[in-house]
Short mmCIF file of C-alpha atoms in Angstrom, two decimals:
data_model
loop_
_atom_site.label_atom_id
_atom_site.label_comp_id
_atom_site.label_asym_id
_atom_site.label_seq_id
_atom_site.Cartn_x
_atom_site.Cartn_y
_atom_site.Cartn_z
CA MET N 1 152.93 53.42 33.46
CA ARG N 2 150.76 53.60 30.32
CA ILE N 3 153.82 52.56 28.19
CA TRP N 4 154.46 49.82 30.33
CA THR N 5 150.97 48.32 31.00
CA CYS N 6 149.86 48.68 27.19
CA GLY N 7 153.11 46.54 25.96
CA GLY N 8 155.93 49.27 25.64
CA GLU N 9 158.96 49.68 27.35
CA ILE N 10 161.01 52.60 28.65
CA VAL N 11 164.91 52.44 28.13
CA SER N 12 167.77 54.43 28.95
CA ALA N 13 169.13 56.64 26.08
CA PRO N 14 172.03 58.38 27.23
CA GLU N 15 172.88 60.31 24.44
CA SER N 16 169.55 61.85 23.64
CA TYR N 17 168.41 65.26 24.45
CA VAL N 18 165.11 66.67 25.36
CA ALA N 19 164.10 70.04 24.63
CA HIS N 20 161.89 72.58 26.56
CA MET N 21 160.35 75.56 25.84
CA TRP N 22 160.01 78.12 28.76
CA ARG N 23 156.82 80.49 28.73
CA SER N 24 157.74 83.89 28.45
CA SER N 25 156.70 87.57 27.49
CA ASP N 26 157.23 86.38 23.78
CA PRO N 27 153.85 85.84 22.14
CA LYS N 28 155.55 82.68 20.34
CA THR N 29 155.71 81.12 23.77
CA LYS N 30 152.22 82.08 24.76
CA ALA N 31 149.77 79.09 25.72
CA LYS N 32 146.94 78.75 23.24
CA TYR N 33 144.46 77.71 25.93
CA LYS N 34 143.23 78.31 29.44
CA VAL N 35 143.52 76.18 32.65
CA GLY N 36 140.11 76.92 34.75
CA ALA N 37 139.95 76.80 38.45
CA GLY N 38 140.55 73.03 39.59
CA ASP N 39 140.97 71.38 36.22
CA ALA N 40 144.43 70.35 36.85
CA ILE N 41 143.52 68.45 39.98
CA LYS N 42 140.26 67.05 38.08
CA ASN N 43 142.47 65.94 35.36
CA ARG N 44 145.20 64.06 37.67
CA ALA N 45 141.85 62.43 39.26
CA ARG N 46 140.79 61.27 35.63
CA ALA N 47 143.89 59.60 34.78
CA VAL N 48 144.11 57.83 38.03
CA LYS N 49 140.82 56.47 37.81
CA ALA N 50 141.33 55.35 34.13
CA HIS N 51 144.59 53.90 34.77
CA LEU N 52 144.78 52.62 38.08
CA GLY N 53 141.65 50.97 38.43
CA LYS N 54 140.48 50.12 41.89
CA TRP N 55 143.35 51.85 43.22
CA TYR N 56 141.49 55.17 42.50
CA ASP N 57 140.04 54.21 46.02
CA LYS N 58 143.38 54.90 47.60
CA THR N 59 143.84 58.03 45.71
CA LEU N 60 140.35 59.29 47.09
CA THR N 61 141.87 59.13 50.79
CA PHE N 62 144.55 62.16 50.03
CA PRO N 63 143.33 65.28 51.20
CA SER N 64 143.77 67.30 47.42
CA PHE N 65 141.36 64.30 46.34
CA LYS N 66 138.70 64.31 48.74
CA GLU N 67 136.29 66.63 46.82
CA TRP N 68 136.03 63.64 44.36
CA ARG N 69 134.54 61.14 46.52
CA GLY N 70 131.16 60.07 45.44
CA LYS N 71 131.30 61.92 42.42
CA GLU N 72 131.47 61.02 38.77
CA LEU N 73 134.28 61.59 36.51
CA ASP N 74 134.01 60.64 32.63
CA THR N 75 137.15 58.83 31.92
CA SER N 76 136.11 58.19 28.08
CA SER N 77 138.40 60.40 26.34
CA ILE N 78 141.26 58.54 28.07
CA THR N 79 140.05 54.73 28.05
CA ASP N 80 138.46 54.85 24.57
CA GLY N 81 142.03 55.33 23.55
CA PHE N 82 143.60 52.13 24.82
CA LYS N 83 140.65 49.91 24.64
CA ASP N 84 141.85 47.93 22.07
CA LEU N 85 145.38 47.62 23.04
CA ASP N 86 144.80 44.90 25.37
CA CYS N 87 146.54 46.43 28.28
CA GLU N 88 147.26 45.18 31.63
CA ASP N 89 145.94 46.41 34.81
CA PHE N 90 147.75 48.25 37.59
CA GLU N 91 148.41 45.28 39.68
CA TRP N 92 150.42 43.85 36.67
CA TYR N 93 152.47 47.15 36.85
CA LEU N 94 152.95 46.59 40.81
CA ASN N 95 154.52 42.91 40.11
CA ARG N 96 156.37 44.31 37.14
CA PHE N 97 158.14 46.94 39.43
CA LYS N 98 157.85 44.73 42.72
CA HIS N 99 161.60 45.23 43.40
CA ILE N 100 160.44 48.79 44.25
CA TYR N 101 156.70 48.35 45.52
CA LYS N 102 157.54 44.86 47.60
CA ASP N 103 161.12 44.64 48.00
CA ALA N 104 161.59 48.31 48.89
CA GLY N 105 158.38 48.64 50.96
CA VAL N 106 156.92 51.23 48.91
CA LEU N 107 153.55 49.40 49.10
CA PRO N 108 153.57 48.44 52.78
CA GLU N 109 151.59 45.44 54.40
CA GLU N 110 151.40 46.80 57.59
CA VAL N 111 151.43 50.70 58.86
CA PHE N 112 151.71 51.46 62.68
CA GLN N 113 152.64 54.26 65.27
CA ILE N 114 155.74 54.02 66.85
CA GLU N 115 155.11 54.70 70.60
CA ALA N 116 157.64 55.34 73.39
CA ILE N 117 156.94 52.77 76.54
CA THR N 118 157.31 55.13 79.49
CA THR N 119 156.09 52.94 82.19
CA SER N 120 156.87 54.27 85.49
CA ASP N 121 157.56 51.95 88.48
CA ASP N 122 158.10 48.25 87.53
CA ASN N 123 157.24 47.21 90.85
CA ASP N 124 153.59 48.06 90.92
CA ASP N 125 150.99 45.58 89.69
CA GLU N 126 148.93 48.11 87.74
CA LYS N 127 151.57 50.25 86.01
CA GLU N 128 150.45 53.80 85.23
CA GLU N 129 151.59 55.52 82.08
CA GLU N 130 151.44 59.07 81.19
CA SER N 131 149.82 60.12 77.85
CA PRO N 132 151.26 57.91 75.15
CA LEU N 133 153.73 59.61 72.81
CA CYS N 134 154.95 58.38 69.51
CA LEU N 135 157.13 59.32 66.53
CA GLU N 136 155.78 61.76 64.07
CA LEU N 137 157.17 64.26 61.62
CA ASP N 138 157.35 68.03 63.01
CA LYS N 139 156.21 69.93 60.09
CA MET N 140 155.12 67.71 57.41
CA HIS N 141 151.41 66.25 57.05
CA TRP N 142 149.99 63.61 55.10
CA THR N 143 151.50 64.10 51.63
CA ASN N 144 154.91 64.08 49.74
CA PHE N 145 157.00 67.28 49.95
CA GLY N 146 160.58 66.04 48.93
CA VAL N 147 162.67 67.85 51.66
CA ALA N 148 163.84 66.56 54.99
CA ASP N 149 162.33 67.19 58.28
CA GLU N 150 162.71 66.75 62.22
CA ILE N 151 161.19 63.72 64.00
CA LYS N 152 159.47 64.64 67.50
CA LEU N 153 157.58 62.98 70.24
CA LYS N 154 153.49 64.05 69.80
CA LYS N 155 150.69 62.63 71.51
CA CYS N 156 149.83 59.22 69.73
CA SER N 157 146.58 59.13 67.77
CA THR N 158 143.70 56.67 68.87
CA SER N 159 142.74 56.10 65.04
CA SER N 160 143.39 52.92 63.17
CA GLY N 161 142.30 51.44 59.87
CA SER N 162 140.40 53.59 57.75
CA SER N 163 139.86 56.35 60.24
CA ALA N 164 143.57 56.92 60.06
CA ASN N 165 143.12 58.04 56.63
CA GLU N 166 141.17 61.26 57.79
CA GLU N 167 144.09 62.41 59.82
CA ALA N 168 146.40 65.08 58.08
CA ARG N 169 149.09 63.46 60.02
CA SER N 170 152.54 61.63 59.46
CA ILE N 171 152.34 59.92 62.74
CA TRP N 172 152.17 56.40 60.92
CA TRP N 173 155.04 54.37 59.91
CA HIS N 174 156.13 51.32 57.91
CA LYS N 175 159.29 49.33 56.93
CA SER N 176 160.75 50.29 53.65
CA SER N 177 163.84 50.08 51.52
CA ARG N 178 166.07 47.54 50.32
CA LEU N 179 168.58 45.43 52.47
CA LYS N 180 171.84 44.51 50.68
CA ASP N 181 170.55 41.26 49.78
CA GLY N 182 167.75 42.79 47.89
CA SER N 183 164.90 42.01 50.31
CA CYS N 184 163.01 44.41 52.51
CA CYS N 185 163.56 46.06 54.91
CA GLY N 186 166.25 48.28 56.48
CA SER N 187 164.36 51.35 57.13
CA LEU N 188 161.15 52.89 58.61
CA ARG N 189 159.32 55.36 56.43
CA ALA N 190 156.50 57.85 57.25
CA TRP N 191 153.41 56.44 55.24
CA ASN N 192 152.16 58.68 52.43
CA THR N 193 155.62 60.59 52.14
CA ASP N 194 158.86 60.00 50.76
CA GLN N 195 160.24 60.50 54.31
CA CYS N 196 162.65 57.70 56.24
CA ILE N 197 164.27 58.04 59.34
CA ASP N 198 167.70 59.15 58.88
CA GLY N 199 170.03 56.64 60.14
CA ARG N 200 172.92 57.41 57.94
CA ASN N 201 175.72 58.74 60.09
CA PRO N 202 174.29 58.58 64.05
CA LYS N 203 176.28 60.26 66.70
CA LYS N 204 175.96 59.64 70.06
CA GLU N 205 174.40 61.95 72.32
CA VAL N 206 172.52 64.03 69.82
CA LYS N 207 169.27 65.34 70.67
CA LYS N 208 167.82 65.29 67.54
CA LEU N 209 166.42 62.70 65.28
CA GLU N 210 165.88 63.82 61.58
CA SER N 211 164.43 62.34 58.36
CA TYR N 212 165.42 62.53 54.74
CA THR N 213 164.22 61.39 51.39
CA CYS N 214 164.14 57.70 51.46
CA ASN N 215 166.91 55.83 49.49
CA LEU N 216 165.39 52.62 48.62
CA ASP N 217 168.86 50.66 48.30
CA ALA N 218 170.03 52.20 51.67
CA GLY N 219 170.61 48.76 53.50
CA GLN N 220 170.06 48.77 57.13
CA GLU N 221 169.56 52.33 58.43
CA ALA N 222 166.55 52.48 61.03
CA ILE N 223 164.81 49.26 62.20
CA LEU N 224 162.43 48.33 65.19
CA GLN N 225 164.78 45.33 66.85
CA PRO N 226 162.65 42.79 69.08
CA SER N 227 163.95 43.17 72.44
CA VAL N 228 165.15 39.99 73.91
CA GLU N 229 163.29 40.30 77.31
CA ASP N 230 160.05 41.52 76.31
CA GLU N 231 157.83 40.30 73.50
CA GLY N 232 156.12 42.93 71.69
CA GLU N 233 158.86 45.64 72.77
CA TYR N 234 161.41 46.83 70.45
CA LEU N 235 164.88 48.94 70.48
CA LEU N 236 164.77 51.72 67.58
CA THR N 237 168.13 50.99 66.26
CA ILE N 238 169.73 53.53 63.63
CA GLY N 239 172.97 52.99 61.79
CA ARG N 240 174.60 49.95 59.97
CA ALA N 241 174.48 46.61 61.02
CA ASP N 242 177.83 46.61 62.58
CA SER N 243 177.82 50.05 64.22
CA HIS N 244 174.48 51.15 65.36
CA LEU N 245 173.08 53.04 68.13
CA CYS N 246 169.58 53.45 69.50
CA VAL N 247 166.78 56.28 70.13
CA SER N 248 165.87 56.98 73.42
CA ILE N 249 163.80 59.37 75.28
CA ASP N 250 165.32 62.50 77.06
CA GLN N 251 162.34 64.05 79.19
CA ASP N 252 160.20 65.40 76.21
CA SER N 253 162.79 65.01 73.51
CA LEU N 254 164.71 62.57 71.72
CA LYS N 255 168.40 61.25 72.07
CA VAL N 256 170.84 58.94 70.73
CA VAL N 257 172.25 56.85 73.07
CA GLU N 258 173.99 53.18 73.22
CA CYS N 259 171.36 50.61 73.04
CA GLN N 260 171.86 49.03 76.65
CA GLU N 261 170.62 52.36 77.82
CA ALA N 262 167.88 53.08 75.26
CA THR N 263 164.07 53.38 75.90
CA LYS N 264 161.92 50.67 74.42
CA TRP N 265 159.22 50.92 71.91
CA ARG N 266 155.87 49.17 70.59
CA LYS N 267 153.87 49.14 67.69
CA ARG N 268 150.63 50.81 68.36
CA ASN N 269 147.21 50.68 66.31
CA GLY N 270 148.85 48.70 63.32
CA PHE N 271 146.60 47.91 60.39
CA THR N 272 146.58 46.80 56.65
CA PRO N 273 146.50 49.90 54.50
CA ILE N 274 144.00 50.00 51.52
CA GLU N 275 146.92 49.80 49.30
CA PHE N 276 147.70 46.42 50.14
CA GLU N 277 143.89 45.46 50.73
CA LEU N 278 143.49 45.98 46.95
CA LEU N 279 146.23 43.60 45.80
CA SER N 280 144.33 40.16 44.71
CA ASP N 281 144.69 37.13 47.16
CA LYS N 282 147.40 35.79 44.97
CA THR N 283 149.53 38.70 45.13
CA LYS N 284 148.72 39.21 48.81
CA SER N 285 149.97 35.72 49.36
CA GLU N 286 153.25 35.92 47.23
CA TRP N 287 154.08 39.29 48.63
CA LYS N 288 153.55 38.14 52.27
CA THR N 289 155.56 34.93 51.93
CA ALA N 290 158.49 36.67 50.66
CA ARG N 291 158.51 39.44 53.33
#
């Protein structure tokens, strides 16, 4: 990022080689410095503050950076090095690579919970619902792990907006991944993770829904398809556009079924996350229009 914003370019050189020295018991490979407790995360925070500007506020919402809220960080050793280079800001970088951040949905305009609609009796004037259940990654929490997980029904969150940042839960979702025409979006991604709903090869009657590391060029794999009958209700379809199935509830678990048999879903407590709010009005307008 530093190279791009300060006027450089990174290009592919297929015939190049990069050497790496592994540290061992050999004195020649021994480190000539010591890393103190907490220094690594501090240096990461300093780098973010120096190069990402106001997006540092987003960084502070991550659990590992919470200790730096309200604390001063001296970034002069970084900023002094490029103050005369006329570097662009982080928003320029986001727009330079908007095919990733906008078109692939990495920087979302909206995040939301995906709630199962479990209304019991359609003939009752006042429909009673059980405790609402939402889709959530089973083991992962609010971070990026880079491995697959299972998606399960768990109790929905009552949080929304900034309070959702305080929850170490991957219960929030957003649209992600480019369609074949390059536009967004053909998948559903767990917010602040690299995990998308796995719709690559759904099989009917399977009683399990998994995630996998998002493929940003996946095309259509998992979408909330608006219901024809009921506004604000959706079918959760998985698979390609020409051969898809739907995710439904089977007692307290999930099941892949034909869409005409499937449970309907709704978006719950949707809000605009801080990373989108930090964009300028001009960029917000352009990105919203294009979605």
